[in-house]
Amino acid sequence: MAKNEFLKDSFRFFQKVSRNITEDNLEEDFSIIQTTLLFAIGVEKLLKGIIYDINPLYILESPDFRNSVSFTYSAHVKSDLEIKKKDNDENVIAYQSSVLRATVFSKAALDHKNTLMKLKNARDIIVHHNLNKLDTEELKMLLQRDLYPLLCSFSDEHSLGGQMNFFHNLHSKLAKLSGSLQEDIEKQINLKVESAKSYWNTLKGTATF
C-alpha cells in the first residue's frame, strides 16, 4: 500500500502509461511525447514519495518552521497566528533535485540515475522547448524497453506492489516487450522468463478446471 499521496498519484500515471504501451498507442510521434510526459510526471511523484517517507521536510524547497508546520503538521496546529504572519511557502523540489536526493536513499534511483536524467531532459524539452528537439524513436525505446525494469526495481526495493499499482496487471506484456528489445542477453532471458511466469500465474488464477 502507498504510504503517502505522492506515491498514490504516481500509480495513476504509471497505469495510464502501461496501458498506452501495451495497447500499441505509440505509433504517432505525439502519442510518444504525451506518454513520455506522463511517465516523467509519475517518476517525479514516485521519487518525491520515496523521499517523503524518509522525511517529509526533505521535499520542501524551504523547510523552515513556518513552512514545515503548515505542510506536514496542520492537524496539530491549535493557533495559526504565528505561521500566518507571512505567506507560507509549500513549494517542493523539482525533478532533478528529486533524483539527486532519492539516490541517497534508494538503490533503484542510484542504479537507474542515467535513465532518470534522460527522462528529465525529455520532460524539460516537452514543457519548455520545441518538440522537434526530441528524438521520438529514442523516447519510444525508453518507454518500451526501459520503463518496465526501472519501475520493477523501485517496486521491489520499496514494496510498492508494482504488478497492480504500477502496471495494472499488464506486467506480463510489458516484460515480454522489454525483453525483446534488450541488447544484453542475460536481461533478455530474465525478462522472457519473468513474462512467462507472470502469464502462467495469470492463467492459474483464472483456470476453472
Coordinates of N, CA and C in Angstrom, one line a residue:
M1 N 0.8 -1.2 0.0 CA 0.0 0.0 0.0 C 0.9 1.3 0.0
A2 N 0.3 2.3 -0.7 CA 1.1 3.6 -0.7 C 1.1 4.2 0.7
K3 N 2.2 4.8 1.1 CA 2.3 5.4 2.4 C 2.0 6.9 2.3
N4 N 1.9 7.5 1.1 CA 1.6 8.9 1.0 C 1.0 9.2 -0.3
E5 N 0.5 10.5 -0.4 CA -0.3 10.8 -1.6 C 0.6 10.9 -2.9
F6 N 1.9 11.3 -2.7 CA 2.8 11.3 -3.9 C 2.9 9.9 -4.6
L7 N 3.0 8.9 -3.8 CA 3.1 7.5 -4.3 C 1.7 7.2 -5.0
K8 N 0.6 7.5 -4.3 CA -0.7 7.2 -4.9 C -0.9 7.9 -6.2
D9 N -0.5 9.1 -6.3 CA -0.6 9.9 -7.5 C 0.3 9.2 -8.6
S10 N 1.5 8.8 -8.3 CA 2.4 8.2 -9.3 C 1.7 6.9 -9.9
F11 N 1.0 6.2 -9.1 CA 0.4 4.9 -9.6 C -0.6 5.2 -10.7
R12 N -1.3 6.3 -10.6 CA -2.3 6.7 -11.6 C -1.6 7.0 -13.0
F13 N -0.5 7.7 -12.9 CA 0.2 8.0 -14.1 C 0.9 6.7 -14.7
F14 N 1.5 5.9 -13.9 CA 2.1 4.6 -14.4 C 1.1 3.7 -15.0
Q15 N -0.1 3.6 -14.5 CA -1.1 2.7 -15.0 C -1.5 3.2 -16.4
K16 N -1.7 4.5 -16.6 CA -2.0 5.0 -17.9 C -0.9 4.8 -18.9
V17 N 0.3 5.0 -18.5 CA 1.5 4.8 -19.3 C 1.5 3.3 -19.7
S18 N 1.3 2.4 -18.8 CA 1.3 1.0 -19.1 C 0.3 0.6 -20.1
R19 N -0.9 1.2 -20.0 CA -2.0 0.9 -21.0 C -1.6 1.4 -22.4
N20 N -1.0 2.6 -22.4 CA -0.6 3.2 -23.7 C 0.4 2.3 -24.4
I21 N 1.3 1.8 -23.6 CA 2.4 0.9 -24.2 C 1.8 -0.4 -24.7
T22 N 1.1 -1.1 -23.9 CA 0.6 -2.4 -24.3 C -0.5 -2.4 -25.3
E23 N -1.2 -1.3 -25.4 CA -2.3 -1.1 -26.4 C -1.8 -0.6 -27.7
D24 N -0.5 -0.5 -27.9 CA 0.1 -0.1 -29.2 C -0.3 1.4 -29.5
N25 N -0.3 2.2 -28.5 CA -0.7 3.6 -28.7 C 0.6 4.5 -28.9
L26 N 1.7 3.9 -29.4 CA 2.9 4.7 -29.6 C 3.3 4.8 -31.0
E27 N 2.3 4.7 -31.9 CA 2.6 4.8 -33.3 C 2.9 6.2 -33.8
E28 N 2.2 7.2 -33.3 CA 2.4 8.5 -33.7 C 3.3 9.3 -32.7
D29 N 4.1 10.2 -33.3 CA 5.1 10.9 -32.5 C 4.5 11.6 -31.3
F30 N 3.3 12.2 -31.5 CA 2.7 13.0 -30.4 C 2.2 12.1 -29.3
S31 N 1.8 10.8 -29.7 CA 1.4 9.9 -28.6 C 2.6 9.5 -27.8
I32 N 3.8 9.3 -28.5 CA 5.0 9.0 -27.7 C 5.4 10.2 -26.8
I33 N 5.2 11.4 -27.3 CA 5.5 12.6 -26.5 C 4.6 12.7 -25.3
Q34 N 3.3 12.5 -25.5 CA 2.4 12.5 -24.4 C 2.7 11.4 -23.3
T35 N 2.9 10.2 -23.8 CA 3.2 9.1 -22.9 C 4.5 9.4 -22.1
T36 N 5.5 9.9 -22.8 CA 6.8 10.3 -22.1 C 6.5 11.3 -21.0
L37 N 5.7 12.3 -21.3 CA 5.4 13.3 -20.3 C 4.7 12.7 -19.1
L38 N 3.7 11.8 -19.3 CA 3.0 11.2 -18.2 C 4.0 10.3 -17.4
F39 N 4.9 9.6 -18.1 CA 5.9 8.8 -17.4 C 6.8 9.7 -16.5
A40 N 7.2 10.8 -17.0 CA 8.1 11.7 -16.3 C 7.4 12.3 -15.1
I41 N 6.1 12.6 -15.2 CA 5.4 13.2 -14.1 C 5.2 12.1 -13.0
G42 N 4.9 10.9 -13.4 CA 4.8 9.7 -12.5 C 6.1 9.5 -11.8
V43 N 7.2 9.5 -12.5 CA 8.5 9.3 -11.9 C 8.9 10.4 -10.8
E44 N 8.6 11.6 -11.2 CA 8.9 12.7 -10.2 C 8.1 12.5 -9.0
K45 N 6.8 12.1 -9.1 CA 6.0 11.9 -7.9 C 6.5 10.7 -7.1
L46 N 6.9 9.6 -7.8 CA 7.4 8.5 -7.2 C 8.7 8.8 -6.3
L47 N 9.6 9.6 -6.9 CA 10.8 10.0 -6.2 C 10.5 10.8 -5.0
K48 N 9.5 11.8 -5.2 CA 9.1 12.6 -4.0 C 8.5 11.7 -2.9
G49 N 7.7 10.7 -3.4 CA 7.1 9.8 -2.4 C 8.1 9.1 -1.6
I50 N 9.1 8.6 -2.2 CA 10.2 7.8 -1.5 C 10.9 8.8 -0.5
I51 N 11.2 10.0 -1.0 CA 11.9 10.9 -0.1 C 11.0 11.3 1.1
Y52 N 9.7 11.5 0.8 CA 8.7 11.9 1.8 C 8.6 10.9 2.9
D53 N 8.7 9.6 2.5 CA 8.7 8.6 3.6 C 9.9 8.6 4.5
I54 N 11.0 9.1 4.0 CA 12.2 9.2 4.9 C 12.0 10.4 5.8
N55 N 11.6 11.6 5.2 CA 11.3 12.8 6.0 C 10.6 13.7 5.1
P56 N 9.3 14.1 5.4 CA 8.5 15.0 4.6 C 9.2 16.3 4.3
L57 N 10.1 16.8 5.2 CA 10.7 18.1 5.0 C 11.7 18.0 3.9
Y58 N 12.2 16.9 3.5 CA 13.3 16.8 2.5 C 12.8 17.1 1.1
I59 N 11.4 17.2 0.9 CA 10.9 17.6 -0.4 C 10.6 19.0 -0.5
L60 N 10.7 19.8 0.6 CA 10.4 21.2 0.6 C 11.6 22.0 0.1
E61 N 11.4 23.0 -0.7 CA 12.5 23.9 -1.0 C 13.0 24.7 0.2
S62 N 12.1 25.1 1.0 CA 12.4 25.9 2.2 C 11.8 25.3 3.4
P63 N 12.5 24.3 4.1 CA 11.8 23.5 5.2 C 12.0 24.2 6.5
D64 N 11.7 25.5 6.6 CA 11.8 26.1 7.9 C 10.5 25.9 8.7
F65 N 10.4 26.4 9.9 CA 9.4 26.0 10.8 C 8.0 26.4 10.3
R66 N 7.9 27.6 9.8 CA 6.6 28.1 9.3 C 6.0 27.2 8.1
N67 N 6.9 26.9 7.2 CA 6.5 26.1 6.0 C 6.3 24.7 6.4
S68 N 7.1 24.1 7.2 CA 7.0 22.7 7.6 C 5.8 22.4 8.4
V69 N 5.4 23.4 9.3 CA 4.2 23.2 10.1 C 3.0 23.1 9.3
S70 N 2.8 24.0 8.4 CA 1.6 24.0 7.5 C 1.6 22.9 6.5
F71 N 2.8 22.4 6.2 CA 2.9 21.3 5.2 C 2.6 19.9 5.8
T72 N 3.2 19.7 6.9 CA 3.2 18.3 7.5 C 2.5 18.1 8.8
Y73 N 2.2 19.2 9.5 CA 1.6 19.1 10.8 C 0.4 19.9 11.0
S74 N -0.3 20.2 10.0 CA -1.5 21.1 10.0 C -2.6 20.5 11.0
A75 N -2.7 19.2 11.1 CA -3.7 18.6 12.0 C -3.4 18.9 13.5
H76 N -2.2 19.3 13.8 CA -1.8 19.5 15.2 C -1.8 21.0 15.6
V77 N -2.0 21.9 14.6 CA -1.9 23.3 14.9 C -3.2 23.8 15.7
K78 N -2.9 24.4 16.8 CA -4.0 24.9 17.6 C -4.2 26.4 17.4
S79 N -3.1 27.1 17.0 CA -3.2 28.6 16.7 C -2.3 28.8 15.5
D80 N -2.9 29.5 14.5 CA -2.1 29.7 13.3 C -1.6 31.1 13.2
L81 N -1.7 31.9 14.3 CA -1.2 33.3 14.2 C 0.2 33.4 13.8
E82 N 1.1 32.6 14.4 CA 2.5 32.7 14.1 C 2.8 32.3 12.7
I83 N 2.2 31.2 12.2 CA 2.6 30.7 10.9 C 1.9 31.5 9.8
K84 N 0.9 32.4 10.1 CA 0.3 33.2 9.1 C 0.8 34.6 9.0
K85 N 1.9 34.9 9.7 CA 2.5 36.2 9.7 C 3.0 36.5 8.3
K86 N 3.5 35.5 7.6 CA 3.9 35.7 6.2 C 3.3 34.6 5.4
D87 N 3.3 34.8 4.1 CA 2.7 33.7 3.2 C 3.5 32.5 3.3
N88 N 2.8 31.4 3.5 CA 3.5 30.1 3.6 C 4.1 29.7 2.3
D89 N 5.3 29.0 2.3 CA 5.9 28.6 1.1 C 6.0 27.1 1.1
E90 N 5.0 26.4 0.5 CA 5.0 25.0 0.4 C 5.6 24.4 -0.9
N91 N 6.4 25.2 -1.6 CA 7.0 24.8 -2.8 C 7.9 23.6 -2.6
V92 N 7.8 22.6 -3.4 CA 8.6 21.4 -3.3 C 9.7 21.4 -4.4
I93 N 10.6 20.5 -4.1 CA 11.8 20.5 -5.0 C 11.4 20.0 -6.4
A94 N 12.2 20.3 -7.4 CA 11.9 20.0 -8.8 C 12.5 18.6 -9.1
Y95 N 12.3 18.2 -10.4 CA 12.6 16.8 -10.8 C 14.1 16.5 -10.5
Q96 N 15.0 17.3 -11.0 CA 16.4 17.0 -10.8 C 16.8 16.8 -9.3
S97 N 16.4 17.7 -8.5 CA 16.7 17.6 -7.1 C 16.0 16.4 -6.5
S98 N 14.9 16.0 -7.0 CA 14.2 14.8 -6.5 C 15.1 13.5 -6.9
V99 N 15.7 13.5 -8.1 CA 16.5 12.4 -8.5 C 17.7 12.4 -7.5
L100 N 18.4 13.5 -7.4 CA 19.6 13.5 -6.6 C 19.4 13.1 -5.1
R101 N 18.3 13.6 -4.6 CA 18.0 13.3 -3.2 C 17.6 11.8 -3.0
A102 N 16.8 11.3 -4.0 CA 16.4 9.9 -3.9 C 17.5 9.0 -4.0
T103 N 18.6 9.3 -4.8 CA 19.7 8.4 -4.9 C 20.4 8.2 -3.5
V104 N 20.2 9.1 -2.6 CA 20.8 8.9 -1.2 C 20.1 7.8 -0.5
F105 N 18.8 7.6 -0.8 CA 18.0 6.6 0.0 C 17.6 5.4 -0.8
S106 N 17.8 5.4 -2.1 CA 17.2 4.4 -2.9 C 18.3 3.8 -3.9
K107 N 18.5 2.5 -3.8 CA 19.5 1.9 -4.7 C 18.9 1.9 -6.2
A108 N 17.6 1.7 -6.3 CA 16.9 1.8 -7.6 C 17.2 3.1 -8.3
A109 N 17.0 4.2 -7.5 CA 17.3 5.5 -8.1 C 18.7 5.7 -8.5
L110 N 19.6 5.1 -7.7 CA 21.1 5.2 -8.0 C 21.4 4.4 -9.2
D111 N 20.9 3.2 -9.3 CA 21.2 2.3 -10.4 C 20.6 2.8 -11.7
H112 N 19.5 3.5 -11.7 CA 18.9 4.0 -12.9 C 19.0 5.5 -13.1
K113 N 20.0 6.1 -12.4 CA 20.1 7.6 -12.5 C 20.2 8.1 -13.9
N114 N 21.0 7.4 -14.8 CA 21.1 7.9 -16.1 C 19.8 7.9 -16.9
T115 N 19.0 6.9 -16.7 CA 17.7 6.8 -17.4 C 16.8 7.9 -16.8
L116 N 16.8 8.1 -15.5 CA 16.0 9.1 -14.9 C 16.3 10.5 -15.4
M117 N 17.6 10.8 -15.6 CA 18.0 12.1 -16.1 C 17.7 12.2 -17.5
K118 N 17.8 11.2 -18.3 CA 17.4 11.2 -19.7 C 15.9 11.6 -19.8
L119 N 15.1 11.0 -18.9 CA 13.7 11.3 -18.9 C 13.5 12.7 -18.5
K120 N 14.3 13.2 -17.6 CA 14.2 14.6 -17.1 C 14.4 15.6 -18.3
N121 N 15.5 15.3 -19.0 CA 15.8 16.1 -20.2 C 14.7 16.2 -21.2
A122 N 14.1 15.0 -21.5 CA 13.0 15.0 -22.4 C 11.8 15.8 -21.9
R123 N 11.5 15.6 -20.6 CA 10.4 16.4 -20.0 C 10.6 17.9 -20.1
D124 N 11.8 18.3 -19.9 CA 12.2 19.7 -20.0 C 11.9 20.3 -21.4
I125 N 12.3 19.5 -22.4 CA 12.1 19.9 -23.8 C 10.6 20.0 -24.1
I126 N 9.9 19.0 -23.7 CA 8.4 18.9 -23.9 C 7.7 20.2 -23.3
V127 N 8.1 20.5 -22.1 CA 7.5 21.6 -21.4 C 8.0 23.0 -21.8
H128 N 9.3 23.1 -22.1 CA 9.9 24.4 -22.3 C 10.4 24.7 -23.6
H129 N 10.5 23.7 -24.5 CA 11.2 24.0 -25.8 C 10.3 23.5 -27.0
N130 N 10.9 23.5 -28.2 CA 10.2 23.0 -29.3 C 10.2 21.5 -29.4
L131 N 9.1 20.9 -29.7 CA 9.0 19.4 -29.8 C 10.0 18.8 -30.8
N132 N 10.3 19.5 -31.8 CA 11.2 19.0 -32.8 C 12.6 18.7 -32.3
K133 N 12.9 19.2 -31.1 CA 14.2 18.9 -30.5 C 14.3 17.5 -29.9
L134 N 13.1 16.8 -29.9 CA 13.1 15.4 -29.3 C 13.4 14.4 -30.3
D135 N 14.0 13.3 -29.8 CA 14.2 12.1 -30.6 C 13.2 11.1 -30.2
T136 N 12.1 11.1 -31.0 CA 10.9 10.3 -30.5 C 11.2 8.8 -30.6
E137 N 12.0 8.4 -31.5 CA 12.4 6.9 -31.6 C 13.1 6.5 -30.3
E138 N 14.0 7.4 -29.8 CA 14.7 7.1 -28.6 C 13.7 7.1 -27.4
L139 N 12.8 8.0 -27.4 CA 11.8 8.0 -26.3 C 10.9 6.8 -26.4
K140 N 10.6 6.3 -27.6 CA 9.8 5.1 -27.7 C 10.5 3.9 -27.1
M141 N 11.8 3.9 -27.4 CA 12.6 2.8 -26.9 C 12.7 2.9 -25.3
L142 N 12.8 4.1 -24.8 CA 12.8 4.3 -23.4 C 11.6 3.7 -22.7
L143 N 10.4 4.0 -23.4 CA 9.1 3.5 -22.8 C 9.0 2.0 -22.9
Q144 N 9.3 1.5 -24.1 CA 9.1 0.1 -24.3 C 10.1 -0.8 -23.7
R145 N 11.3 -0.4 -23.7 CA 12.4 -1.2 -23.2 C 12.8 -0.9 -21.7
D146 N 12.9 0.3 -21.3 CA 13.5 0.7 -20.0 C 12.5 0.9 -18.9
L147 N 11.2 1.3 -19.3 CA 10.2 1.6 -18.2 C 10.0 0.4 -17.3
Y148 N 9.8 -0.8 -17.8 CA 9.4 -2.0 -17.0 C 10.5 -2.3 -16.0
P149 N 11.8 -2.6 -16.4 CA 12.8 -2.9 -15.4 C 13.1 -1.8 -14.4
L150 N 12.9 -0.5 -14.9 CA 13.2 0.6 -13.9 C 12.1 0.6 -12.8
L151 N 10.8 0.5 -13.2 CA 9.8 0.5 -12.2 C 9.8 -0.7 -11.3
C152 N 10.2 -1.9 -11.9 CA 10.3 -3.1 -11.1 C 11.3 -2.9 -10.0
S153 N 12.4 -2.2 -10.3 CA 13.4 -2.0 -9.3 C 12.9 -1.2 -8.1
F154 N 12.2 -0.2 -8.4 CA 11.6 0.7 -7.4 C 10.5 -0.1 -6.6
S155 N 9.7 -0.9 -7.3 CA 8.6 -1.6 -6.6 C 9.2 -2.7 -5.7
D156 N 10.2 -3.4 -6.2 CA 10.9 -4.5 -5.3 C 11.6 -3.9 -4.1
E157 N 12.3 -2.8 -4.3 CA 13.1 -2.2 -3.2 C 12.2 -1.6 -2.2
H158 N 11.1 -0.9 -2.6 CA 10.2 -0.2 -1.6 C 8.9 -0.8 -1.4
S159 N 8.7 -2.1 -1.9 CA 7.4 -2.8 -1.6 C 6.2 -2.0 -2.0
L160 N 6.2 -1.7 -3.3 CA 5.1 -0.8 -3.8 C 4.0 -1.5 -4.6
G161 N 4.1 -2.8 -4.7 CA 3.1 -3.6 -5.3 C 2.9 -3.2 -6.8
G162 N 4.1 -3.2 -7.5 CA 4.1 -2.8 -8.9 C 3.2 -3.5 -9.8
Q163 N 3.0 -4.8 -9.6 CA 2.2 -5.6 -10.5 C 0.8 -5.0 -10.7
M164 N 0.2 -4.5 -9.7 CA -1.1 -3.9 -9.8 C -0.9 -2.4 -9.8
N165 N -0.2 -1.8 -8.9 CA -0.1 -0.4 -8.7 C 0.6 0.4 -9.8
F166 N 1.6 -0.2 -10.4 CA 2.3 0.4 -11.5 C 1.8 -0.1 -12.8
F167 N 1.6 -1.4 -13.0 CA 1.3 -1.9 -14.3 C -0.1 -2.3 -14.6
H168 N -1.0 -2.2 -13.6 CA -2.4 -2.5 -13.7 C -2.6 -4.0 -14.3
N169 N -1.8 -4.9 -13.8 CA -1.8 -6.3 -14.2 C -1.4 -6.5 -15.7
L170 N -0.6 -5.6 -16.3 CA -0.1 -5.7 -17.6 C 1.3 -6.1 -17.6
H171 N 1.8 -6.5 -16.5 CA 3.3 -6.8 -16.3 C 3.8 -7.9 -17.3
S172 N 3.0 -8.9 -17.6 CA 3.5 -9.9 -18.5 C 3.8 -9.4 -19.9
K173 N 2.9 -8.6 -20.4 CA 3.1 -8.0 -21.7 C 4.2 -7.0 -21.7
L174 N 4.3 -6.2 -20.6 CA 5.4 -5.2 -20.6 C 6.8 -5.9 -20.4
A175 N 6.8 -7.0 -19.7 CA 8.1 -7.8 -19.5 C 8.5 -8.4 -20.8
K176 N 7.5 -8.9 -21.6 CA 7.8 -9.6 -22.8 C 8.3 -8.6 -23.9
L177 N 7.7 -7.4 -23.9 CA 8.1 -6.4 -24.8 C 9.5 -5.8 -24.5
S178 N 9.7 -5.6 -23.2 CA 11.0 -5.1 -22.7 C 12.1 -6.1 -23.1
G179 N 11.9 -7.4 -22.8 CA 12.9 -8.4 -23.0 C 13.2 -8.5 -24.5
S180 N 12.3 -8.3 -25.4 CA 12.5 -8.4 -26.8 C 13.4 -7.3 -27.4
L181 N 13.5 -6.2 -26.6 CA 14.3 -5.0 -27.0 C 15.6 -4.9 -26.3
Q182 N 15.9 -5.8 -25.3 CA 17.2 -5.7 -24.6 C 18.3 -6.1 -25.4
E183 N 19.4 -5.4 -25.3 CA 20.7 -5.8 -26.0 C 21.5 -6.8 -25.2
D184 N 21.3 -6.8 -23.9 CA 22.0 -7.7 -23.1 C 21.3 -9.0 -23.0
I185 N 22.0 -10.1 -23.4 CA 21.3 -11.4 -23.5 C 20.8 -11.9 -22.2
E186 N 21.5 -11.7 -21.1 CA 21.0 -12.1 -19.8 C 19.7 -11.4 -19.4
K187 N 19.7 -10.1 -19.7 CA 18.4 -9.3 -19.4 C 17.3 -9.8 -20.3
Q188 N 17.6 -10.2 -21.6 CA 16.6 -10.7 -22.4 C 16.0 -12.0 -21.8
I189 N 16.8 -12.9 -21.4 CA 16.4 -14.2 -20.9 C 15.6 -14.0 -19.6
N190 N 16.1 -13.2 -18.7 CA 15.4 -12.9 -17.4 C 14.0 -12.3 -17.6
L191 N 13.9 -11.4 -18.5 CA 12.6 -10.8 -18.7 C 11.6 -11.7 -19.4
K192 N 12.1 -12.5 -20.4 CA 11.3 -13.5 -21.0 C 10.8 -14.6 -20.0
V193 N 11.7 -15.0 -19.1 CA 11.2 -15.9 -18.1 C 10.2 -15.3 -17.2
E194 N 10.5 -14.0 -16.8 CA 9.5 -13.3 -15.9 C 8.2 -13.2 -16.6
S195 N 8.2 -12.8 -17.9 CA 6.9 -12.7 -18.6 C 6.2 -14.0 -18.6
A196 N 6.9 -15.1 -18.9 CA 6.2 -16.4 -18.9 C 5.6 -16.8 -17.6
K197 N 6.4 -16.5 -16.5 CA 5.9 -16.8 -15.2 C 4.6 -16.0 -14.8
S198 N 4.7 -14.7 -15.2 CA 3.5 -13.9 -14.9 C 2.3 -14.4 -15.7
Y199 N 2.5 -14.8 -17.0 CA 1.4 -15.2 -17.8 C 0.8 -16.5 -17.2
W200 N 1.7 -17.4 -16.8 CA 1.3 -18.7 -16.2 C 0.5 -18.4 -14.9
N201 N 1.0 -17.5 -14.0 CA 0.3 -17.2 -12.8 C -1.1 -16.6 -13.1
T202 N -1.2 -15.8 -14.2 CA -2.5 -15.3 -14.5 C -3.4 -16.4 -14.9
L203 N -2.9 -17.3 -15.7 CA -3.8 -18.5 -16.1 C -4.2 -19.3 -14.9
K204 N -3.3 -19.5 -14.0 CA -3.7 -20.3 -12.8 C -4.8 -19.6 -12.0
G205 N -4.7 -18.3 -12.0 CA -5.7 -17.5 -11.3 C -7.1 -17.5 -11.9
T206 N -7.2 -17.8 -13.2 CA -8.4 -17.8 -13.9 C -8.9 -19.2 -14.3
A207 N -8.1 -20.2 -14.1 CA -8.4 -21.5 -14.5 C -9.7 -22.1 -13.8
T208 N -10.5 -22.8 -14.6 CA -11.7 -23.4 -14.0 C -11.7 -24.9 -14.0
F209 N -10.6 -25.5 -14.4 CA -10.5 -26.9 -14.4 C -9.7 -27.5 -13.2

